[in-house]
PDB file of C-alpha atoms and ligand atoms in Angstrom:
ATOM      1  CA  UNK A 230    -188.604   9.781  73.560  1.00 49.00           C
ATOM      2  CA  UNK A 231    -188.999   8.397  70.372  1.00 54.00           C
ATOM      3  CA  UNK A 232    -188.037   4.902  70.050  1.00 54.00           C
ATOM      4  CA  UNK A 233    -184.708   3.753  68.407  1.00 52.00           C
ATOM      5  CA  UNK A 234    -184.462   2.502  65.181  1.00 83.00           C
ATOM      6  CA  UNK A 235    -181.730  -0.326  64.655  1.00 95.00           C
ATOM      7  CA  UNK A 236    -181.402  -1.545  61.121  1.00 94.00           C
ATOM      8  CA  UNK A 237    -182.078  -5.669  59.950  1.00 87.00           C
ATOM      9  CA  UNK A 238    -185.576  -5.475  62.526  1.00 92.00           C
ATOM     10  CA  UNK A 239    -182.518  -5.463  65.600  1.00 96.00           C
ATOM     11  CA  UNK A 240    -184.217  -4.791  69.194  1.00 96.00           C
ATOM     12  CA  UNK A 241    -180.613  -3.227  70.350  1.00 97.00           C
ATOM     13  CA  UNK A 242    -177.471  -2.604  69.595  1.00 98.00           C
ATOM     14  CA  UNK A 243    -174.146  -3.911  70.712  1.00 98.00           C
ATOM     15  CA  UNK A 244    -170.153  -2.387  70.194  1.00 98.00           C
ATOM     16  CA  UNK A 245    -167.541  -4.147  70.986  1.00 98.00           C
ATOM     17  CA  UNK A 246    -164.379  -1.436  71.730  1.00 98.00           C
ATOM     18  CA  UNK A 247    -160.588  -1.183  72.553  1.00 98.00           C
ATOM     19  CA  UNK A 248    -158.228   1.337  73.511  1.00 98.00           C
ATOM     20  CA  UNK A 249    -155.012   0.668  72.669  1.00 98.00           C
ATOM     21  CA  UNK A 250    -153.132   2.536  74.947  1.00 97.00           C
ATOM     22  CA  UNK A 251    -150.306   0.724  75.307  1.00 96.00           C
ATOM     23  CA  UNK A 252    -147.173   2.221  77.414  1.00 95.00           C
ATOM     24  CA  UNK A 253    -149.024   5.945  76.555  1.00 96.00           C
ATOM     25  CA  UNK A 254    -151.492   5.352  79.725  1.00 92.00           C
ATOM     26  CA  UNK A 255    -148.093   5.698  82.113  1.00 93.00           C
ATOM     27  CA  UNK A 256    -145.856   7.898  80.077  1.00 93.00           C
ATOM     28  CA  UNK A 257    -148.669  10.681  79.683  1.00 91.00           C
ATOM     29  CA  UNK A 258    -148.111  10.756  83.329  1.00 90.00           C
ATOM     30  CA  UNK A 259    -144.483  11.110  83.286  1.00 93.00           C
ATOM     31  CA  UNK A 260    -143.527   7.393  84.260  1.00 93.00           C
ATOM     32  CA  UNK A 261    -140.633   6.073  82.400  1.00 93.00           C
ATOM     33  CA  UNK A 262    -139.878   2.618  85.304  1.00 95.00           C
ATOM     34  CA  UNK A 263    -139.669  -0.022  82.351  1.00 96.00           C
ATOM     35  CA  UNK A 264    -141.631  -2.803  84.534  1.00 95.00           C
ATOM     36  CA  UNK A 265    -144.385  -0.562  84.526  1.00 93.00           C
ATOM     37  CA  UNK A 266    -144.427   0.260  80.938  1.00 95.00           C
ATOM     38  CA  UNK A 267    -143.901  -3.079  80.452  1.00 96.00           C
ATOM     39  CA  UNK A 268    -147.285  -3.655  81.299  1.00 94.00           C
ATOM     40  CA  UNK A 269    -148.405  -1.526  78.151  1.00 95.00           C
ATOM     41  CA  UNK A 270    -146.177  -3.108  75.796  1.00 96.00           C
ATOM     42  CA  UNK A 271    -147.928  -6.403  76.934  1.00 97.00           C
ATOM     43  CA  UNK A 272    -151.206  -5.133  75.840  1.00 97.00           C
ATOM     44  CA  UNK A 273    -149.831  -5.250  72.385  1.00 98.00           C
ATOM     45  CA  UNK A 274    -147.169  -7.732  71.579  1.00 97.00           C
ATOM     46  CA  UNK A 275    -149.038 -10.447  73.748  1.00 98.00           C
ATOM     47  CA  UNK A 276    -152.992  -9.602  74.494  1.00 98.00           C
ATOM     48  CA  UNK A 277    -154.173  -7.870  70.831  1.00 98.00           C
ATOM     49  CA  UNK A 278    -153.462 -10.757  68.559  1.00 98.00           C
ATOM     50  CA  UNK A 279    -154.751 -12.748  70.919  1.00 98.00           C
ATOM     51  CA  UNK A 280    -157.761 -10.346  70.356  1.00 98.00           C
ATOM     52  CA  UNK A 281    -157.556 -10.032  66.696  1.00 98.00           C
ATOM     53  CA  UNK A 282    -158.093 -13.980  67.039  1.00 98.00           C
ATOM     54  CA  UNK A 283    -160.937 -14.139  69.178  1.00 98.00           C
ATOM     55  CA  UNK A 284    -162.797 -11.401  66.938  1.00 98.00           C
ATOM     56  CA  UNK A 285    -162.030 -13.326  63.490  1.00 98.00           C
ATOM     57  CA  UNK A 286    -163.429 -16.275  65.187  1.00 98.00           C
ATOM     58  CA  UNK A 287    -166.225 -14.724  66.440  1.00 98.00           C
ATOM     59  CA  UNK A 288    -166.963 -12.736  62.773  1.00 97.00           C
ATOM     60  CA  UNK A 289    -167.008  -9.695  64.715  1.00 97.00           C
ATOM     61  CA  UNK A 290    -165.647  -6.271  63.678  1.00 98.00           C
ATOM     62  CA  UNK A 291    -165.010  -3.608  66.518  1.00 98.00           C
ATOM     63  CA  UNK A 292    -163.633  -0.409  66.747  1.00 98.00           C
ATOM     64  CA  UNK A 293    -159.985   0.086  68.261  1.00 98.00           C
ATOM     65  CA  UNK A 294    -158.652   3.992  69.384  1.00 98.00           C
ATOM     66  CA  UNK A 295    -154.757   4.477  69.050  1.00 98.00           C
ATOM     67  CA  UNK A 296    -153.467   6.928  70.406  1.00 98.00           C
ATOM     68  CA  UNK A 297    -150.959   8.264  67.503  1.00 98.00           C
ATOM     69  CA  UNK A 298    -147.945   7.848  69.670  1.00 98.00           C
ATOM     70  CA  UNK A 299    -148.875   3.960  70.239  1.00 98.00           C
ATOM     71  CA  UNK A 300    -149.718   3.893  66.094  1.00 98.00           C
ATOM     72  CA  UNK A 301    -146.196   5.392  65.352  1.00 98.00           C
ATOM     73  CA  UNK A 302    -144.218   3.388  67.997  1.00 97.00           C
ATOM     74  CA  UNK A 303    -146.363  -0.448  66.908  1.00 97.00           C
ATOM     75  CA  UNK A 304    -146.930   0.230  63.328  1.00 97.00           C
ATOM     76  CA  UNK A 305    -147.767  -3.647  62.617  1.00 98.00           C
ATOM     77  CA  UNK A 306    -150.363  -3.492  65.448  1.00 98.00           C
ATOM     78  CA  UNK A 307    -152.053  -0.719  63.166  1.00 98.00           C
ATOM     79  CA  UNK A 308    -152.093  -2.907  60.129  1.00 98.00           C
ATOM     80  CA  UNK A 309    -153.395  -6.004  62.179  1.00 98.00           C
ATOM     81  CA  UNK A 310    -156.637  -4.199  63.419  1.00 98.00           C
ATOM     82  CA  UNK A 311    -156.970  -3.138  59.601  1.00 98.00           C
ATOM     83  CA  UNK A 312    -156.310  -6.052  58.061  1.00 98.00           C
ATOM     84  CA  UNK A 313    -158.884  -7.627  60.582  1.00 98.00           C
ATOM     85  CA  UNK A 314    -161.866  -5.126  58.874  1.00 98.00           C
ATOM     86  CA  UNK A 315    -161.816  -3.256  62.371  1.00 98.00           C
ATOM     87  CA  UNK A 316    -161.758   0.835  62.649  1.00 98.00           C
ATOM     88  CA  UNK A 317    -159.678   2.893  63.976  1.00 98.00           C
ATOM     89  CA  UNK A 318    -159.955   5.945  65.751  1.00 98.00           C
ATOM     90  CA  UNK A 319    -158.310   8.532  67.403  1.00 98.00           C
ATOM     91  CA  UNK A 320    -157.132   8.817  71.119  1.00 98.00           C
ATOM     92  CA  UNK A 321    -154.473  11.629  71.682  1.00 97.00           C
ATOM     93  CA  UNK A 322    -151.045  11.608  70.657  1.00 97.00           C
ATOM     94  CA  UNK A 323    -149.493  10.149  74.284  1.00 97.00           C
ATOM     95  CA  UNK A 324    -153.171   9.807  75.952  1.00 96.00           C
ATOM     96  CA  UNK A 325    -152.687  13.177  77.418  1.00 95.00           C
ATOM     97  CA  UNK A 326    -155.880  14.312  79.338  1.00 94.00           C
ATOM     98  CA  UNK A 327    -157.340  17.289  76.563  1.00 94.00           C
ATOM     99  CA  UNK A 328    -158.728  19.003  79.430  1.00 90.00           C
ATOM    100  CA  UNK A 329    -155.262  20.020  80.587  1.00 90.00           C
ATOM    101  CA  UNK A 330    -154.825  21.692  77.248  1.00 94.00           C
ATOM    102  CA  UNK A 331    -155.322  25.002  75.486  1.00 95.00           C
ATOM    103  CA  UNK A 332    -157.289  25.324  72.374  1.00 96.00           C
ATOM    104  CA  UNK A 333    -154.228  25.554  70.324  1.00 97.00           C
ATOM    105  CA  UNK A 334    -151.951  22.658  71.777  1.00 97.00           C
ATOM    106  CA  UNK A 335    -155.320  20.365  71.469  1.00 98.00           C
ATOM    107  CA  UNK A 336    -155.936  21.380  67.948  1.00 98.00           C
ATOM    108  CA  UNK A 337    -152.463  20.515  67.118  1.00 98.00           C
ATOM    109  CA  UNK A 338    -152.899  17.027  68.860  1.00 98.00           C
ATOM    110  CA  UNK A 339    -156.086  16.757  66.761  1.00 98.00           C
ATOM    111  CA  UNK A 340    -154.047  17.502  63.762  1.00 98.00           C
ATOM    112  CA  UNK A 341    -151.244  14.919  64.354  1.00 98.00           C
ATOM    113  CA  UNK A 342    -153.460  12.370  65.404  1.00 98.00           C
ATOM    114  CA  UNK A 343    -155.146  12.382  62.295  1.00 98.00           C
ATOM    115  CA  UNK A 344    -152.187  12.216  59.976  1.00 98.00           C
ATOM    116  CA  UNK A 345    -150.752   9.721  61.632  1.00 98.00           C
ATOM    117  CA  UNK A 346    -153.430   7.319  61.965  1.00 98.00           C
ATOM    118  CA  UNK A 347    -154.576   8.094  58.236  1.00 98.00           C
ATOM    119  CA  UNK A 348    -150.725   7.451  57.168  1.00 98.00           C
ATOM    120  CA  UNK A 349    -150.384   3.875  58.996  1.00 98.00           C
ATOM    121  CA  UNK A 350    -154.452   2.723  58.830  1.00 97.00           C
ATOM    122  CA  UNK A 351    -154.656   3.858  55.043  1.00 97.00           C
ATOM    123  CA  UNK A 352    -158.186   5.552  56.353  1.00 97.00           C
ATOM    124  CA  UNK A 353    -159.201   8.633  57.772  1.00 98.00           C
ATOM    125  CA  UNK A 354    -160.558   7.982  61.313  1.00 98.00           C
ATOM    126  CA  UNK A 355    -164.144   9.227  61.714  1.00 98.00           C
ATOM    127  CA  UNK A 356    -164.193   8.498  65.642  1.00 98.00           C
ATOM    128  CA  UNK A 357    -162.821  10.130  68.553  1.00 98.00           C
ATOM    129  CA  UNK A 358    -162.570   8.720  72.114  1.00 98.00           C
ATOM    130  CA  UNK A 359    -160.888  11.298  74.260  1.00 97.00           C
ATOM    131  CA  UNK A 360    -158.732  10.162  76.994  1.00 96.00           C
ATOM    132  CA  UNK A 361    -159.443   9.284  80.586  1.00 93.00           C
ATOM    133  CA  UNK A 362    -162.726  10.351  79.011  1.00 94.00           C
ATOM    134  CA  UNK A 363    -162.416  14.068  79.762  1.00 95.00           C
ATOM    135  CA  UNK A 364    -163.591  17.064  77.220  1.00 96.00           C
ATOM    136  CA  UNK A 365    -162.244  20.485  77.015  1.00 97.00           C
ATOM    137  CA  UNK A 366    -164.777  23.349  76.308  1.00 96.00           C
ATOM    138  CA  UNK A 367    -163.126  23.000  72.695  1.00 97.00           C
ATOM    139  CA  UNK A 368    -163.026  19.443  71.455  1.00 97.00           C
ATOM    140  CA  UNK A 369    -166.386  19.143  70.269  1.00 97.00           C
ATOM    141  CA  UNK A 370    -166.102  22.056  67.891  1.00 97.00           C
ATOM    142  CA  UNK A 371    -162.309  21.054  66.829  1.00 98.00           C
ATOM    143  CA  UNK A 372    -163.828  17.349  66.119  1.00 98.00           C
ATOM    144  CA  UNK A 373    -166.781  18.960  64.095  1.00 97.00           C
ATOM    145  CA  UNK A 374    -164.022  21.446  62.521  1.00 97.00           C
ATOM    146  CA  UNK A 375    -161.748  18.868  61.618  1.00 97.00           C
ATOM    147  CA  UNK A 376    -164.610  16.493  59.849  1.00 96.00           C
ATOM    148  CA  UNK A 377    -164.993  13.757  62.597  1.00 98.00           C
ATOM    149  CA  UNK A 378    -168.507  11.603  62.529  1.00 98.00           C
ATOM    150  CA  UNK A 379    -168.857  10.485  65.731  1.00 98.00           C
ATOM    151  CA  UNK A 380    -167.592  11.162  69.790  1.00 98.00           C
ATOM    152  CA  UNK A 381    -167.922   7.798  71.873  1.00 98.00           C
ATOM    153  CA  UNK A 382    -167.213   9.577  75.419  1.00 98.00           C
ATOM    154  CA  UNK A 383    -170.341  10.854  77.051  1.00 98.00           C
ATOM    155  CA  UNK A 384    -172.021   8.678  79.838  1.00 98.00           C
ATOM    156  CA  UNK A 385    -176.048  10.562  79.714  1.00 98.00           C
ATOM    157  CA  UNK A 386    -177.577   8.294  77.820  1.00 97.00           C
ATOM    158  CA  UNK A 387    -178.713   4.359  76.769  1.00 97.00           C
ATOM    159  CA  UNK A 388    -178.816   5.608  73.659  1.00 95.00           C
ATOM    160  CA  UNK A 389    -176.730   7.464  70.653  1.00 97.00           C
ATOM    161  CA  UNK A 390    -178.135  11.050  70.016  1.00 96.00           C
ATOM    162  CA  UNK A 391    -177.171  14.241  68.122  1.00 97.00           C
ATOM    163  CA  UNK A 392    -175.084  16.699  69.679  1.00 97.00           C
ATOM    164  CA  UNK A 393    -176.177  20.647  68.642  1.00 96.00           C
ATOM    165  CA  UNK A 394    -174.707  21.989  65.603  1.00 95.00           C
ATOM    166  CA  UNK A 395    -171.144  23.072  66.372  1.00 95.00           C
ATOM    167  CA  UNK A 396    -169.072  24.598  63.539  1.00 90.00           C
ATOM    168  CA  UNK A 397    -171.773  24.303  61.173  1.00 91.00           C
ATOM    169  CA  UNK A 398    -171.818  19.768  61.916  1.00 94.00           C
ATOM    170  CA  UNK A 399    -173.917  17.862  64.098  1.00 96.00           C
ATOM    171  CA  UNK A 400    -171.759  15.246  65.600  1.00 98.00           C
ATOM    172  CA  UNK A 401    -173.197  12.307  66.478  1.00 98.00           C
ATOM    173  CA  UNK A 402    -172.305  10.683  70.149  1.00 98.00           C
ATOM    174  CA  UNK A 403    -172.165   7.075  71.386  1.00 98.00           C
ATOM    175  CA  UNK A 404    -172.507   6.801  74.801  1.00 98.00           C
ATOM    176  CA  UNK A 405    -170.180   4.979  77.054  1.00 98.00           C
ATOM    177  CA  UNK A 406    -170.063   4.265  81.009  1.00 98.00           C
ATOM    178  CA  UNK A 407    -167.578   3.047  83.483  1.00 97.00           C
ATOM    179  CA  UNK A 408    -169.748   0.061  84.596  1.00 97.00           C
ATOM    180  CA  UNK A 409    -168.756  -1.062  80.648  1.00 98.00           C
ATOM    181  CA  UNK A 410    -165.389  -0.677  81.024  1.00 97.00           C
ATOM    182  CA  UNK A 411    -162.508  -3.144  82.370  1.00 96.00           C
ATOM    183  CA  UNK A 412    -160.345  -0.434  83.700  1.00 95.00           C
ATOM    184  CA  UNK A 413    -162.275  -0.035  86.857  1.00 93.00           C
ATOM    185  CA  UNK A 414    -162.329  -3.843  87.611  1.00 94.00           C
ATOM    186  CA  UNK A 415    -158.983  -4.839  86.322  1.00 94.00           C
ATOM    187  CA  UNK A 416    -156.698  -1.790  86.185  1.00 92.00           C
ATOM    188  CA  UNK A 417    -154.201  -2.659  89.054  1.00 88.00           C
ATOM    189  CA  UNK A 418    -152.850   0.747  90.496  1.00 81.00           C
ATOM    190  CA  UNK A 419    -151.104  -0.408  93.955  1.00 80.00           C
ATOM    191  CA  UNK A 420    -154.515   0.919  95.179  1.00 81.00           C
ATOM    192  CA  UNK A 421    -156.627  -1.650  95.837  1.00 84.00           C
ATOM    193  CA  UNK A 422    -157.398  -5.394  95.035  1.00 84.00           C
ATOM    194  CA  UNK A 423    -157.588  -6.378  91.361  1.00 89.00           C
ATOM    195  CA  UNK A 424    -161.133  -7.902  90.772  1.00 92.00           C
ATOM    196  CA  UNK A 425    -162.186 -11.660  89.374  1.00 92.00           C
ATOM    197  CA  UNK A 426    -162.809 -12.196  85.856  1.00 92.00           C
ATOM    198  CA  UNK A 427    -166.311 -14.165  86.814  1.00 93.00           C
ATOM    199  CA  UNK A 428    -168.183 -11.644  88.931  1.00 95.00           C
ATOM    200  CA  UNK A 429    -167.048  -9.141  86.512  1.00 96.00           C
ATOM    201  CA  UNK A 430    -168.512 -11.054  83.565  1.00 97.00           C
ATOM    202  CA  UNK A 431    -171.701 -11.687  85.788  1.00 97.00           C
ATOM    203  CA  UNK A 432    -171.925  -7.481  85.845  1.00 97.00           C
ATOM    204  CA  UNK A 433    -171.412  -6.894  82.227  1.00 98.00           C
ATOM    205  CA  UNK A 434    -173.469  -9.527  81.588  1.00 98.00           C
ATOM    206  CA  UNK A 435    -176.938  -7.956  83.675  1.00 98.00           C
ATOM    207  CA  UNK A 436    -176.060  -4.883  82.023  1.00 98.00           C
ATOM    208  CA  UNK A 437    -176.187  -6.167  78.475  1.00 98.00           C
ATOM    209  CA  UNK A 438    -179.458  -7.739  79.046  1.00 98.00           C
ATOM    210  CA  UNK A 439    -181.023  -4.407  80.802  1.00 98.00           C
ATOM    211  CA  UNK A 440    -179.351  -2.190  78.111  1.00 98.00           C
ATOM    212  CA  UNK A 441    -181.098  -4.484  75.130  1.00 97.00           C
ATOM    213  CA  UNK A 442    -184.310  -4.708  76.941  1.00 97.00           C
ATOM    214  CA  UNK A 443    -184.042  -0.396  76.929  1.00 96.00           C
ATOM    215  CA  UNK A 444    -183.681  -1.193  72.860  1.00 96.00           C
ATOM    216  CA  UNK A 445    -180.316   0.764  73.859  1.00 96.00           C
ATOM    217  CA  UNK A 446    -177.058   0.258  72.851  1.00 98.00           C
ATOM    218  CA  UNK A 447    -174.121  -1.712  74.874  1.00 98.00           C
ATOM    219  CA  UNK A 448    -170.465   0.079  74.019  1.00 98.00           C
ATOM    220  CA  UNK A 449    -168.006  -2.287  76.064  1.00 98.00           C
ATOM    221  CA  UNK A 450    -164.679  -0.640  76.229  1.00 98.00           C
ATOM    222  CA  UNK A 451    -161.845  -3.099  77.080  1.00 98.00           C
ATOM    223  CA  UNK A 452    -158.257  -2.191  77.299  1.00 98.00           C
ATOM    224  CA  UNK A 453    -156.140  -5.038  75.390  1.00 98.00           C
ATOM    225  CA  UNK A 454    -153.127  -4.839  78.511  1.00 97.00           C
ATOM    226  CA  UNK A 455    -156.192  -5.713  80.867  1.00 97.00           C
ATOM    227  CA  UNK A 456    -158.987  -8.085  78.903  1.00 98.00           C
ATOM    228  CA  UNK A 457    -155.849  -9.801  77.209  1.00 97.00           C
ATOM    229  CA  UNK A 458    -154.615 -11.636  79.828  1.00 97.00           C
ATOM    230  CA  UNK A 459    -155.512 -15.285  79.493  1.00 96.00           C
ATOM    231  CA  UNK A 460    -158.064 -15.434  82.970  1.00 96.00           C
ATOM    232  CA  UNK A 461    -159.943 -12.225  81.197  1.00 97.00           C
ATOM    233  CA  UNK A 462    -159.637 -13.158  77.309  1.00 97.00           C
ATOM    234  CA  UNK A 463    -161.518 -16.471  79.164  1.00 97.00           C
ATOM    235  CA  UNK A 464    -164.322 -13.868  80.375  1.00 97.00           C
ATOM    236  CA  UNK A 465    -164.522 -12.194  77.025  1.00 98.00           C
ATOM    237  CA  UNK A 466    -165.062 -14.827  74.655  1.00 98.00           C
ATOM    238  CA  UNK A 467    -167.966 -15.936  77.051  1.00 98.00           C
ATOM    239  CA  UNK A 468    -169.263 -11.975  76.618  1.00 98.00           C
ATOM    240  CA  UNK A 469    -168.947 -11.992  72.540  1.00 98.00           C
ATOM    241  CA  UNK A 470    -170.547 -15.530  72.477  1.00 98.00           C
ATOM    242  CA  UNK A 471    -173.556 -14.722  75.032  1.00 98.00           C
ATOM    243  CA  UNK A 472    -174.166 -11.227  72.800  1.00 98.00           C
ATOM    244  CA  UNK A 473    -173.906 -13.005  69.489  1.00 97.00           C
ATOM    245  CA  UNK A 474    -176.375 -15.461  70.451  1.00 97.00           C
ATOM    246  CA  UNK A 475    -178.678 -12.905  71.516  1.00 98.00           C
ATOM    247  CA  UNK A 476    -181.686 -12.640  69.176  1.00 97.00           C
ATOM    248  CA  UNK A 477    -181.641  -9.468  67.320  1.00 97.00           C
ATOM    249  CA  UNK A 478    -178.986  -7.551  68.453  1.00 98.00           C
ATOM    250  CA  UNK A 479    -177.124  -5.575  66.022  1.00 98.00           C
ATOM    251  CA  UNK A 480    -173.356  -5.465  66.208  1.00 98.00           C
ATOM    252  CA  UNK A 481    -171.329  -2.938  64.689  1.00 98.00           C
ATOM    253  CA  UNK A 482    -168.647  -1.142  65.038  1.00 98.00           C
ATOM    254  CA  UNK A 483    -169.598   2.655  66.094  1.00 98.00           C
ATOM    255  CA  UNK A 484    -168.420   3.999  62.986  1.00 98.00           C
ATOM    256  CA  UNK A 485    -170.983   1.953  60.876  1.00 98.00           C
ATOM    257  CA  UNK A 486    -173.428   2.968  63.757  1.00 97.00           C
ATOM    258  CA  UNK A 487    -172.375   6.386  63.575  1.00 98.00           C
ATOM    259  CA  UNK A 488    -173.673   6.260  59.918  1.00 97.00           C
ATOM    260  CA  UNK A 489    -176.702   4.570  60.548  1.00 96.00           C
ATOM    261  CA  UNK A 490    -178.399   6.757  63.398  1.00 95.00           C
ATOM    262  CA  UNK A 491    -177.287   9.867  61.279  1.00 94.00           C
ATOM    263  CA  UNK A 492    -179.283   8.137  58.648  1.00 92.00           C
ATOM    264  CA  UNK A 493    -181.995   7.419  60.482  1.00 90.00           C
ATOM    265  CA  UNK A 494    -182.015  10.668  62.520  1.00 88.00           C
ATOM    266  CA  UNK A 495    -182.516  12.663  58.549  1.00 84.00           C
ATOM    267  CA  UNK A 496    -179.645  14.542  59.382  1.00 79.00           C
ATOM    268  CA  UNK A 497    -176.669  15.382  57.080  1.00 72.00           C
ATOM    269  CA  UNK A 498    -174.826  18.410  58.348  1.00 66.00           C
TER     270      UNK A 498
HETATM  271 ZN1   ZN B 685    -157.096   5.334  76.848  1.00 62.31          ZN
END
């Protein structure tokens, strides 16, 4: 393995992420109870300024996926993440799981998505983030057909890579994992107990360090309706201030990431 190249003489690389999923994560499951959607609608009237906040303070930029039925239905969340210098990306329409989908019905998701997010953002998104994480046999070659830079959903690697040509583009992916992600630990489903903020932090934490020490790169994904309440926003600001004053780690969001490993990788298909 060859080893990676981060720009400014960076060891590793670190992405701070958030899916905006807002009341889509229920309703693409056919839930319309209002307390439970409720939940959503927290994550942005309450948690993402708080977010926004936190980030400016921090003089971070990340990268935020909307689904386009979040974007359409919170319009002024759109133009906060924008006005804050973050990107935006696309997540579905109502977070439905592509893999449930034909060809066509994703393609036309795809399609939406897209014009939506370009309409409210002022940008065309250059990320996808599928969700739940899942891939149909299609997506790759709709997201190189449809000019996308970058998927952030596979969990093989430390690293980002190129995927094969598909559709005449090489896509390049940003790994993610689970262990990186709040949903496990904080996603309350009736289920089981909701985990503490501290041992969670204490987790991310060891995996930040191991993942820089692999020169690889750390792509948290948070959920605003989950980090943003205040006992978690508490456990995030200690995460962006331990990885900001960690020599020589590079962060980005993954679109300007995106650009930089196709750089370095001599690749321009
Ligand atoms: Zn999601």
């Amino acid at each position: 393995m060859t080893a990676p190249r981060w720009p400014r003489g960076a060891r590793a690389a670190c992405a701070f992420t958030f899916d905006l999923d807002a009341e889509t994560l229920w309703l693409a499951r056919g839930v319309s109870e209002p307390v439970t959607l409720s939940q959503g609608t927290f994550g942005v009237q309450e948690a993402l300024p708080r977010i926004l906040a936190l980030l400016r303070q921090a003089e971070i930029t990340a990268s935020f996926f909307v689904p386009a039925w979040v974007a359409e239905h919170h319009p002024d969340a759109v133009k906060n993440i924008v006005a804050g210098g973050h990107e935006v990306g696309c997540h579905g329409d109502v977070h439905e799981k592509v893999s449930d989908l034909d060809a066509a019905q994703e393609e036309k998701i795809l399609v939406r998505s897209i014009e939506v997010l370009t309409r409210l953002a002022g940008r065309r998104p250059l990320g996808y983030r599928a969700p739940a994480w899942q891939l149909s046999p299609h997506t790759l070659g709709l997201l190189a057909r449809h000019g996308f830079e970058y998927s952030s959903n596979m969990m093989d690697r430390l690293n980002p890579y190129l995927h094969a040509a598909i559709e005449g583009r090489r896509l390049v992916e940003i790994p993610v994992s689970w262990v990186l992600d709040d949903a496990p630990f904080f996603l309350f489903s009736g289920q089981r107990a909701i985990q503490a903020p501290g041992p969670v932090l204490q987790g991310w934490l060891t995996e930040f360090e191991g993942i820089t020490a692999a020169r690889g790169i750390t792509n948290f994904t948070f959920h605003p309706q989950l980090i943003g309440r205040p006992s978690r926003l508490a456990c995030l600001r200690e995460l962006v201030d331990h990885v900001r004053h960690t020599p020589r780690v590079w962060i980005a969001p993954l679109a300007e990431i995106s650009a930089h490993w196709r750089m370095a990788s001599g690749v321009n298909a």
